[in-house]
mmCIF file of N, CA and C in Angstrom:
data_model
loop_
_atom_site.group_PDB
_atom_site.id
_atom_site.type_symbol
_atom_site.label_atom_id
_atom_site.label_comp_id
_atom_site.label_asym_id
_atom_site.label_seq_id
_atom_site.Cartn_x
_atom_site.Cartn_y
_atom_site.Cartn_z
ATOM 1 N N MET A 1 7.656 40.460 11.395
ATOM 2 C CA MET A 1 8.667 39.435 11.207
ATOM 3 C C MET A 1 9.202 39.552 9.787
ATOM 4 N N ASN A 2 10.530 39.463 9.663
ATOM 5 C CA ASN A 2 11.105 39.494 8.331
ATOM 6 C C ASN A 2 11.328 38.063 7.821
ATOM 7 N N GLN A 3 11.697 37.962 6.549
ATOM 8 C CA GLN A 3 11.817 36.645 5.936
ATOM 9 C C GLN A 3 12.995 35.842 6.496
ATOM 10 N N ILE A 4 14.050 36.505 6.908
ATOM 11 C CA ILE A 4 15.195 35.775 7.485
ATOM 12 C C ILE A 4 14.761 35.105 8.782
ATOM 13 N N THR A 5 14.025 35.832 9.603
ATOM 14 C CA THR A 5 13.516 35.252 10.848
ATOM 15 C C THR A 5 12.581 34.095 10.549
ATOM 16 N N ALA A 6 11.730 34.269 9.532
ATOM 17 C CA ALA A 6 10.802 33.205 9.148
ATOM 18 C C ALA A 6 11.563 31.963 8.691
ATOM 19 N N PHE A 7 12.633 32.142 7.896
ATOM 20 C CA PHE A 7 13.449 31.003 7.472
ATOM 21 C C PHE A 7 14.067 30.298 8.673
ATOM 22 N N ARG A 8 14.527 31.069 9.630
ATOM 23 C CA ARG A 8 15.136 30.482 10.827
ATOM 24 C C ARG A 8 14.113 29.690 11.638
ATOM 25 N N ILE A 9 12.923 30.251 11.788
ATOM 26 C CA ILE A 9 11.858 29.544 12.513
ATOM 27 C C ILE A 9 11.504 28.256 11.783
ATOM 28 N N ALA A 10 11.354 28.340 10.458
ATOM 29 C CA ALA A 10 11.035 27.147 9.663
ATOM 30 C C ALA A 10 12.139 26.101 9.807
ATOM 31 N N GLY A 11 13.386 26.547 9.781
ATOM 32 C CA GLY A 11 14.502 25.618 9.944
ATOM 33 C C GLY A 11 14.505 24.948 11.304
ATOM 34 N N CYS A 12 14.236 25.724 12.337
ATOM 35 C CA CYS A 12 14.177 25.155 13.696
ATOM 36 C C CYS A 12 13.044 24.147 13.830
ATOM 37 N N ILE A 13 11.887 24.501 13.283
ATOM 38 C CA ILE A 13 10.735 23.595 13.357
ATOM 39 C C ILE A 13 11.022 22.320 12.561
ATOM 40 N N GLY A 14 11.661 22.456 11.398
ATOM 41 C CA GLY A 14 12.014 21.282 10.610
ATOM 42 C C GLY A 14 13.020 20.397 11.325
ATOM 43 N N ALA A 15 14.066 20.999 11.877
ATOM 44 C CA ALA A 15 15.070 20.221 12.605
ATOM 45 C C ALA A 15 14.442 19.513 13.800
ATOM 46 N N LEU A 16 13.580 20.221 14.520
ATOM 47 C CA LEU A 16 12.914 19.620 15.673
ATOM 48 C C LEU A 16 12.022 18.453 15.248
ATOM 49 N N GLY A 17 11.382 18.577 14.084
ATOM 50 C CA GLY A 17 10.551 17.485 13.577
ATOM 51 C C GLY A 17 11.361 16.231 13.299
ATOM 52 N N VAL A 18 12.547 16.398 12.707
ATOM 53 C CA VAL A 18 13.420 15.252 12.431
ATOM 54 C C VAL A 18 13.915 14.648 13.745
ATOM 55 N N ILE A 19 14.331 15.514 14.665
ATOM 56 C CA ILE A 19 14.833 15.038 15.961
ATOM 57 C C ILE A 19 13.758 14.250 16.706
ATOM 58 N N LEU A 20 12.544 14.818 16.777
ATOM 59 C CA LEU A 20 11.473 14.145 17.513
ATOM 60 C C LEU A 20 11.016 12.868 16.814
ATOM 61 N N GLY A 21 10.999 12.885 15.476
ATOM 62 C CA GLY A 21 10.645 11.672 14.749
ATOM 63 C C GLY A 21 11.636 10.545 15.024
ATOM 64 N N ALA A 22 12.926 10.880 14.973
ATOM 65 C CA ALA A 22 13.962 9.872 15.249
ATOM 66 C C ALA A 22 13.943 9.436 16.710
ATOM 67 N N PHE A 23 13.733 10.382 17.608
ATOM 68 C CA PHE A 23 13.692 10.052 19.029
ATOM 69 C C PHE A 23 12.532 9.101 19.325
ATOM 70 N N GLY A 24 11.396 9.343 18.693
ATOM 71 C CA GLY A 24 10.253 8.455 18.883
ATOM 72 C C GLY A 24 10.508 7.067 18.329
ATOM 73 N N ALA A 25 11.169 7.005 17.166
ATOM 74 C CA ALA A 25 11.423 5.716 16.527
ATOM 75 C C ALA A 25 12.500 4.907 17.240
ATOM 76 N N HIS A 26 13.407 5.592 17.920
ATOM 77 C CA HIS A 26 14.528 4.886 18.537
ATOM 78 C C HIS A 26 14.536 5.016 20.062
ATOM 79 N N GLY A 27 14.631 6.224 20.550
ATOM 80 C CA GLY A 27 14.757 6.435 21.993
ATOM 81 C C GLY A 27 13.511 6.123 22.795
ATOM 82 N N LEU A 28 12.356 6.333 22.181
ATOM 83 C CA LEU A 28 11.085 6.094 22.888
ATOM 84 C C LEU A 28 10.341 4.868 22.374
ATOM 85 N N LYS A 29 10.989 4.085 21.540
ATOM 86 C CA LYS A 29 10.322 2.950 20.903
ATOM 87 C C LYS A 29 9.616 2.053 21.919
ATOM 88 N N ASP A 30 10.306 1.673 22.980
ATOM 89 C CA ASP A 30 9.718 0.781 23.984
ATOM 90 C C ASP A 30 8.576 1.454 24.747
ATOM 91 N N THR A 31 8.791 2.697 25.149
ATOM 92 C CA THR A 31 7.750 3.433 25.891
ATOM 93 C C THR A 31 6.490 3.584 25.053
ATOM 94 N N LEU A 32 6.642 3.986 23.793
ATOM 95 C CA LEU A 32 5.489 4.168 22.922
ATOM 96 C C LEU A 32 4.785 2.839 22.657
ATOM 97 N N SER A 33 5.565 1.775 22.548
ATOM 98 C CA SER A 33 4.987 0.451 22.346
ATOM 99 C C SER A 33 4.170 0.017 23.558
ATOM 100 N N VAL A 34 4.739 0.180 24.747
ATOM 101 C CA VAL A 34 4.028 -0.180 25.985
ATOM 102 C C VAL A 34 2.759 0.660 26.139
ATOM 103 N N ASN A 35 2.871 1.961 25.821
ATOM 104 C CA ASN A 35 1.703 2.856 25.931
ATOM 105 C C ASN A 35 0.690 2.640 24.816
ATOM 106 N N GLY A 36 1.099 1.955 23.757
ATOM 107 C CA GLY A 36 0.219 1.787 22.605
ATOM 108 C C GLY A 36 0.018 3.089 21.841
ATOM 109 N N THR A 37 1.050 3.947 21.848
ATOM 110 C CA THR A 37 0.908 5.281 21.249
ATOM 111 C C THR A 37 1.910 5.550 20.124
ATOM 112 N N THR A 38 2.451 4.494 19.557
ATOM 113 C CA THR A 38 3.403 4.672 18.460
ATOM 114 C C THR A 38 2.754 5.419 17.300
ATOM 115 N N GLN A 39 1.544 5.059 16.943
ATOM 116 C CA GLN A 39 0.851 5.720 15.835
ATOM 117 C C GLN A 39 0.574 7.188 16.146
ATOM 118 N N THR A 40 0.285 7.494 17.389
ATOM 119 C CA THR A 40 0.050 8.886 17.795
ATOM 120 C C THR A 40 1.319 9.702 17.568
ATOM 121 N N TRP A 41 2.471 9.156 17.984
ATOM 122 C CA TRP A 41 3.746 9.847 17.791
ATOM 123 C C TRP A 41 4.037 10.026 16.303
ATOM 124 N N GLN A 42 3.782 8.985 15.522
ATOM 125 C CA GLN A 42 4.033 9.060 14.079
ATOM 126 C C GLN A 42 3.145 10.110 13.417
ATOM 127 N N THR A 43 1.898 10.213 13.850
ATOM 128 C CA THR A 43 1.001 11.238 13.307
ATOM 129 C C THR A 43 1.524 12.628 13.639
ATOM 130 N N ALA A 44 1.967 12.820 14.875
ATOM 131 C CA ALA A 44 2.523 14.110 15.283
ATOM 132 C C ALA A 44 3.728 14.479 14.424
ATOM 133 N N ALA A 45 4.640 13.536 14.238
ATOM 134 C CA ALA A 45 5.846 13.798 13.457
ATOM 135 C C ALA A 45 5.509 14.046 11.988
ATOM 136 N N HIS A 46 4.550 13.318 11.465
ATOM 137 C CA HIS A 46 4.143 13.467 10.068
ATOM 138 C C HIS A 46 3.624 14.882 9.807
ATOM 139 N N TYR A 47 2.655 15.310 10.594
ATOM 140 C CA TYR A 47 2.107 16.659 10.421
ATOM 141 C C TYR A 47 3.168 17.718 10.699
ATOM 142 N N HIS A 48 4.009 17.487 11.680
ATOM 143 C CA HIS A 48 5.080 18.408 12.035
ATOM 144 C C HIS A 48 5.994 18.648 10.831
ATOM 145 N N LEU A 49 6.466 17.565 10.222
ATOM 146 C CA LEU A 49 7.414 17.696 9.120
ATOM 147 C C LEU A 49 6.778 18.262 7.858
ATOM 148 N N ILE A 50 5.560 17.861 7.559
ATOM 149 C CA ILE A 50 4.882 18.420 6.381
ATOM 150 C C ILE A 50 4.748 19.930 6.516
ATOM 151 N N HIS A 51 4.341 20.368 7.695
ATOM 152 C CA HIS A 51 4.119 21.799 7.871
ATOM 153 C C HIS A 51 5.427 22.571 8.036
ATOM 154 N N ALA A 52 6.508 21.906 8.413
ATOM 155 C CA ALA A 52 7.819 22.560 8.421
ATOM 156 C C ALA A 52 8.218 22.929 6.989
ATOM 157 N N VAL A 53 7.937 22.039 6.053
ATOM 158 C CA VAL A 53 8.226 22.329 4.639
ATOM 159 C C VAL A 53 7.349 23.477 4.163
ATOM 160 N N VAL A 54 6.083 23.468 4.541
ATOM 161 C CA VAL A 54 5.176 24.560 4.167
ATOM 162 C C VAL A 54 5.705 25.888 4.706
ATOM 163 N N LEU A 55 6.163 25.892 5.955
ATOM 164 C CA LEU A 55 6.709 27.120 6.544
ATOM 165 C C LEU A 55 7.934 27.604 5.771
ATOM 166 N N LEU A 56 8.754 26.677 5.337
ATOM 167 C CA LEU A 56 9.939 27.039 4.561
ATOM 168 C C LEU A 56 9.533 27.708 3.243
ATOM 169 N N VAL A 57 8.527 27.157 2.588
ATOM 170 C CA VAL A 57 8.031 27.747 1.341
ATOM 171 C C VAL A 57 7.442 29.133 1.615
ATOM 172 N N LEU A 58 6.644 29.237 2.673
ATOM 173 C CA LEU A 58 6.033 30.533 2.996
ATOM 174 C C LEU A 58 7.087 31.584 3.321
ATOM 175 N N ALA A 59 8.167 31.170 3.964
ATOM 176 C CA ALA A 59 9.233 32.114 4.321
ATOM 177 C C ALA A 59 9.867 32.738 3.081
ATOM 178 N N GLY A 60 9.839 32.020 1.970
ATOM 179 C CA GLY A 60 10.411 32.526 0.726
ATOM 180 C C GLY A 60 9.415 33.208 -0.183
ATOM 181 N N THR A 61 8.173 33.331 0.262
ATOM 182 C CA THR A 61 7.112 33.921 -0.560
ATOM 183 C C THR A 61 7.111 35.435 -0.411
ATOM 184 N N ASN A 62 6.918 36.103 -1.530
ATOM 185 C CA ASN A 62 6.851 37.557 -1.517
ATOM 186 C C ASN A 62 5.545 37.996 -2.169
ATOM 187 N N PRO A 63 4.700 38.740 -1.495
ATOM 188 C CA PRO A 63 4.861 39.253 -0.138
ATOM 189 C C PRO A 63 4.695 38.128 0.888
ATOM 190 N N PHE A 64 5.380 38.307 2.001
ATOM 191 C CA PHE A 64 5.389 37.305 3.051
ATOM 192 C C PHE A 64 4.014 37.175 3.696
ATOM 193 N N PRO A 65 3.425 35.966 3.669
ATOM 194 C CA PRO A 65 2.089 35.752 4.245
ATOM 195 C C PRO A 65 2.163 35.518 5.762
ATOM 196 N N SER A 66 2.376 36.581 6.516
ATOM 197 C CA SER A 66 2.665 36.444 7.947
ATOM 198 C C SER A 66 1.518 35.819 8.733
ATOM 199 N N LYS A 67 0.275 36.123 8.380
ATOM 200 C CA LYS A 67 -0.845 35.536 9.127
ATOM 201 C C LYS A 67 -0.890 34.022 8.939
ATOM 202 N N SER A 68 -0.705 33.563 7.723
ATOM 203 C CA SER A 68 -0.668 32.122 7.457
ATOM 204 C C SER A 68 0.500 31.479 8.182
ATOM 205 N N PHE A 69 1.655 32.118 8.113
ATOM 206 C CA PHE A 69 2.854 31.597 8.752
ATOM 207 C C PHE A 69 2.626 31.428 10.255
ATOM 208 N N HIS A 70 2.099 32.454 10.896
ATOM 209 C CA HIS A 70 1.863 32.406 12.337
ATOM 210 C C HIS A 70 0.822 31.342 12.711
ATOM 211 N N MET A 71 -0.220 31.222 11.914
ATOM 212 C CA MET A 71 -1.249 30.210 12.189
ATOM 213 C C MET A 71 -0.665 28.804 12.085
ATOM 214 N N ILE A 72 0.160 28.587 11.081
ATOM 215 C CA ILE A 72 0.730 27.251 10.892
ATOM 216 C C ILE A 72 1.744 26.941 11.997
ATOM 217 N N VAL A 73 2.544 27.916 12.397
ATOM 218 C CA VAL A 73 3.455 27.694 13.527
ATOM 219 C C VAL A 73 2.644 27.323 14.766
ATOM 220 N N SER A 74 1.577 28.078 15.031
ATOM 221 C CA SER A 74 0.718 27.783 16.187
ATOM 222 C C SER A 74 0.105 26.398 16.064
ATOM 223 N N GLY A 75 -0.315 26.055 14.861
ATOM 224 C CA GLY A 75 -0.910 24.744 14.635
ATOM 225 C C GLY A 75 0.050 23.605 14.893
ATOM 226 N N VAL A 76 1.288 23.751 14.434
ATOM 227 C CA VAL A 76 2.299 22.707 14.674
ATOM 228 C C VAL A 76 2.530 22.549 16.175
ATOM 229 N N LEU A 77 2.679 23.675 16.856
ATOM 230 C CA LEU A 77 2.937 23.611 18.299
ATOM 231 C C LEU A 77 1.780 22.953 19.045
ATOM 232 N N LEU A 78 0.549 23.345 18.712
ATOM 233 C CA LEU A 78 -0.616 22.809 19.427
ATOM 234 C C LEU A 78 -0.968 21.395 18.983
ATOM 235 N N PHE A 79 -1.001 21.163 17.671
ATOM 236 C CA PHE A 79 -1.412 19.859 17.157
ATOM 237 C C PHE A 79 -0.344 18.802 17.466
ATOM 238 N N SER A 80 0.834 18.985 16.893
ATOM 239 C CA SER A 80 1.881 17.988 17.086
ATOM 240 C C SER A 80 2.355 17.960 18.538
ATOM 241 N N GLY A 81 2.493 19.132 19.129
ATOM 242 C CA GLY A 81 2.955 19.191 20.513
ATOM 243 C C GLY A 81 2.060 18.438 21.468
ATOM 244 N N SER A 82 0.745 18.609 21.315
ATOM 245 C CA SER A 82 -0.182 17.901 22.208
ATOM 246 C C SER A 82 -0.137 16.396 21.966
ATOM 247 N N LEU A 83 0.035 15.999 20.701
ATOM 248 C CA LEU A 83 0.129 14.561 20.411
ATOM 249 C C LEU A 83 1.418 13.950 20.953
ATOM 250 N N TYR A 84 2.532 14.677 20.828
ATOM 251 C CA TYR A 84 3.790 14.176 21.396
ATOM 252 C C TYR A 84 3.627 13.964 22.905
ATOM 253 N N LEU A 85 3.086 14.976 23.576
ATOM 254 C CA LEU A 85 2.909 14.872 25.030
ATOM 255 C C LEU A 85 1.936 13.761 25.405
ATOM 256 N N LEU A 86 0.848 13.655 24.673
ATOM 257 C CA LEU A 86 -0.130 12.599 24.924
ATOM 258 C C LEU A 86 0.509 11.216 24.777
ATOM 259 N N ALA A 87 1.338 11.059 23.744
ATOM 260 C CA ALA A 87 1.960 9.760 23.476
ATOM 261 C C ALA A 87 2.890 9.318 24.605
ATOM 262 N N ILE A 88 3.586 10.262 25.221
ATOM 263 C CA ILE A 88 4.539 9.840 26.260
ATOM 264 C C ILE A 88 3.961 9.901 27.668
ATOM 265 N N THR A 89 2.940 10.739 27.884
ATOM 266 C CA THR A 89 2.409 10.883 29.250
ATOM 267 C C THR A 89 1.108 10.137 29.467
ATOM 268 N N GLN A 90 0.383 9.875 28.390
ATOM 269 C CA GLN A 90 -0.953 9.283 28.451
ATOM 270 C C GLN A 90 -1.912 10.139 29.293
ATOM 271 N N VAL A 91 -1.662 11.443 29.332
ATOM 272 C CA VAL A 91 -2.580 12.387 29.972
ATOM 273 C C VAL A 91 -3.618 12.736 28.903
ATOM 274 N N HIS A 92 -4.774 12.112 29.000
ATOM 275 C CA HIS A 92 -5.737 12.133 27.902
ATOM 276 C C HIS A 92 -6.405 13.483 27.655
ATOM 277 N N TRP A 93 -6.434 14.368 28.648
ATOM 278 C CA TRP A 93 -7.040 15.677 28.388
ATOM 279 C C TRP A 93 -6.226 16.478 27.378
ATOM 280 N N LEU A 94 -4.956 16.083 27.158
ATOM 281 C CA LEU A 94 -4.148 16.751 26.136
ATOM 282 C C LEU A 94 -4.765 16.581 24.752
ATOM 283 N N GLY A 95 -5.519 15.504 24.575
ATOM 284 C CA GLY A 95 -6.201 15.278 23.305
ATOM 285 C C GLY A 95 -7.213 16.363 22.984
ATOM 286 N N ALA A 96 -7.669 17.101 23.990
ATOM 287 C CA ALA A 96 -8.608 18.201 23.760
ATOM 288 C C ALA A 96 -7.917 19.399 23.115
ATOM 289 N N ILE A 97 -6.602 19.487 23.235
ATOM 290 C CA ILE A 97 -5.848 20.591 22.637
ATOM 291 C C ILE A 97 -5.584 20.337 21.157
ATOM 292 N N THR A 98 -5.469 19.075 20.789
ATOM 293 C CA THR A 98 -5.116 18.701 19.422
ATOM 294 C C THR A 98 -6.033 19.333 18.371
ATOM 295 N N PRO A 99 -7.358 19.308 18.534
ATOM 296 C CA PRO A 99 -8.211 19.929 17.516
ATOM 297 C C PRO A 99 -7.987 21.434 17.373
ATOM 298 N N LEU A 100 -7.593 22.109 18.441
ATOM 299 C CA LEU A 100 -7.284 23.537 18.335
ATOM 300 C C LEU A 100 -6.097 23.749 17.401
ATOM 301 N N GLY A 101 -5.108 22.874 17.518
ATOM 302 C CA GLY A 101 -3.979 22.927 16.605
ATOM 303 C C GLY A 101 -4.397 22.651 15.172
ATOM 304 N N GLY A 102 -5.291 21.679 15.011
ATOM 305 C CA GLY A 102 -5.806 21.377 13.674
ATOM 306 C C GLY A 102 -6.542 22.563 13.064
ATOM 307 N N ILE A 103 -7.300 23.264 13.887
ATOM 308 C CA ILE A 103 -8.009 24.462 13.411
ATOM 309 C C ILE A 103 -7.007 25.528 12.983
ATOM 310 N N CYS A 104 -5.949 25.701 13.757
ATOM 311 C CA CYS A 104 -4.913 26.671 13.373
ATOM 312 C C CYS A 104 -4.273 26.292 12.038
ATOM 313 N N LEU A 105 -3.986 25.007 11.841
ATOM 314 C CA LEU A 105 -3.407 24.563 10.574
ATOM 315 C C LEU A 105 -4.363 24.852 9.418
ATOM 316 N N ILE A 106 -5.625 24.524 9.607
ATOM 317 C CA ILE A 106 -6.626 24.771 8.557
ATOM 318 C C ILE A 106 -6.729 26.257 8.257
ATOM 319 N N LEU A 107 -6.783 27.085 9.299
ATOM 320 C CA LEU A 107 -6.862 28.539 9.096
ATOM 321 C C LEU A 107 -5.631 29.060 8.363
ATOM 322 N N GLY A 108 -4.460 28.497 8.672
ATOM 323 C CA GLY A 108 -3.248 28.894 7.964
ATOM 324 C C GLY A 108 -3.361 28.646 6.469
ATOM 325 N N TRP A 109 -3.919 27.497 6.111
ATOM 326 C CA TRP A 109 -4.129 27.184 4.689
ATOM 327 C C TRP A 109 -5.200 28.089 4.081
ATOM 328 N N ILE A 110 -6.285 28.293 4.797
ATOM 329 C CA ILE A 110 -7.373 29.153 4.265
ATOM 330 C C ILE A 110 -6.891 30.581 4.054
ATOM 331 N N LEU A 111 -6.085 31.076 4.969
ATOM 332 C CA LEU A 111 -5.571 32.425 4.813
ATOM 333 C C LEU A 111 -4.731 32.571 3.534
ATOM 334 N N LEU A 112 -4.128 31.485 3.097
ATOM 335 C CA LEU A 112 -3.387 31.524 1.819
ATOM 336 C C LEU A 112 -4.337 31.703 0.645
ATOM 337 N N ILE A 113 -5.514 31.131 0.746
ATOM 338 C CA ILE A 113 -6.504 31.240 -0.322
ATOM 339 C C ILE A 113 -6.967 32.693 -0.465
ATOM 340 N N ARG A 114 -7.050 33.376 0.653
ATOM 341 C CA ARG A 114 -7.611 34.733 0.695
ATOM 342 C C ARG A 114 -6.595 35.813 0.378
ATOM 343 N N ARG A 115 -5.371 35.427 0.047
ATOM 344 C CA ARG A 115 -4.335 36.441 -0.230
ATOM 345 C C ARG A 115 -4.663 37.312 -1.368
#
């Protein structure tokens, strides 16, 4: 993966984080309230947006830390993605996927230490 592609991925993930955060706060406000999962959605959006910024920084790093970048992308998809789905579907087994995403996020950070 080259840095331009990495910037594009980071931009898409960041835009999606803003869209999903706003959608949860406005479009899904009643559903999340009834489900009692507003905090779950907010946690997903929080981690999503923080790591979108991290991806943007990594995309501009030379040499490009591709292993960290890939781990963090995977972590956002698994961690935040499972929480978003859990919040709207209340399918509780999705909560078992969330820690896998957290592990990917942690590994992404650790891989930066080992550069």
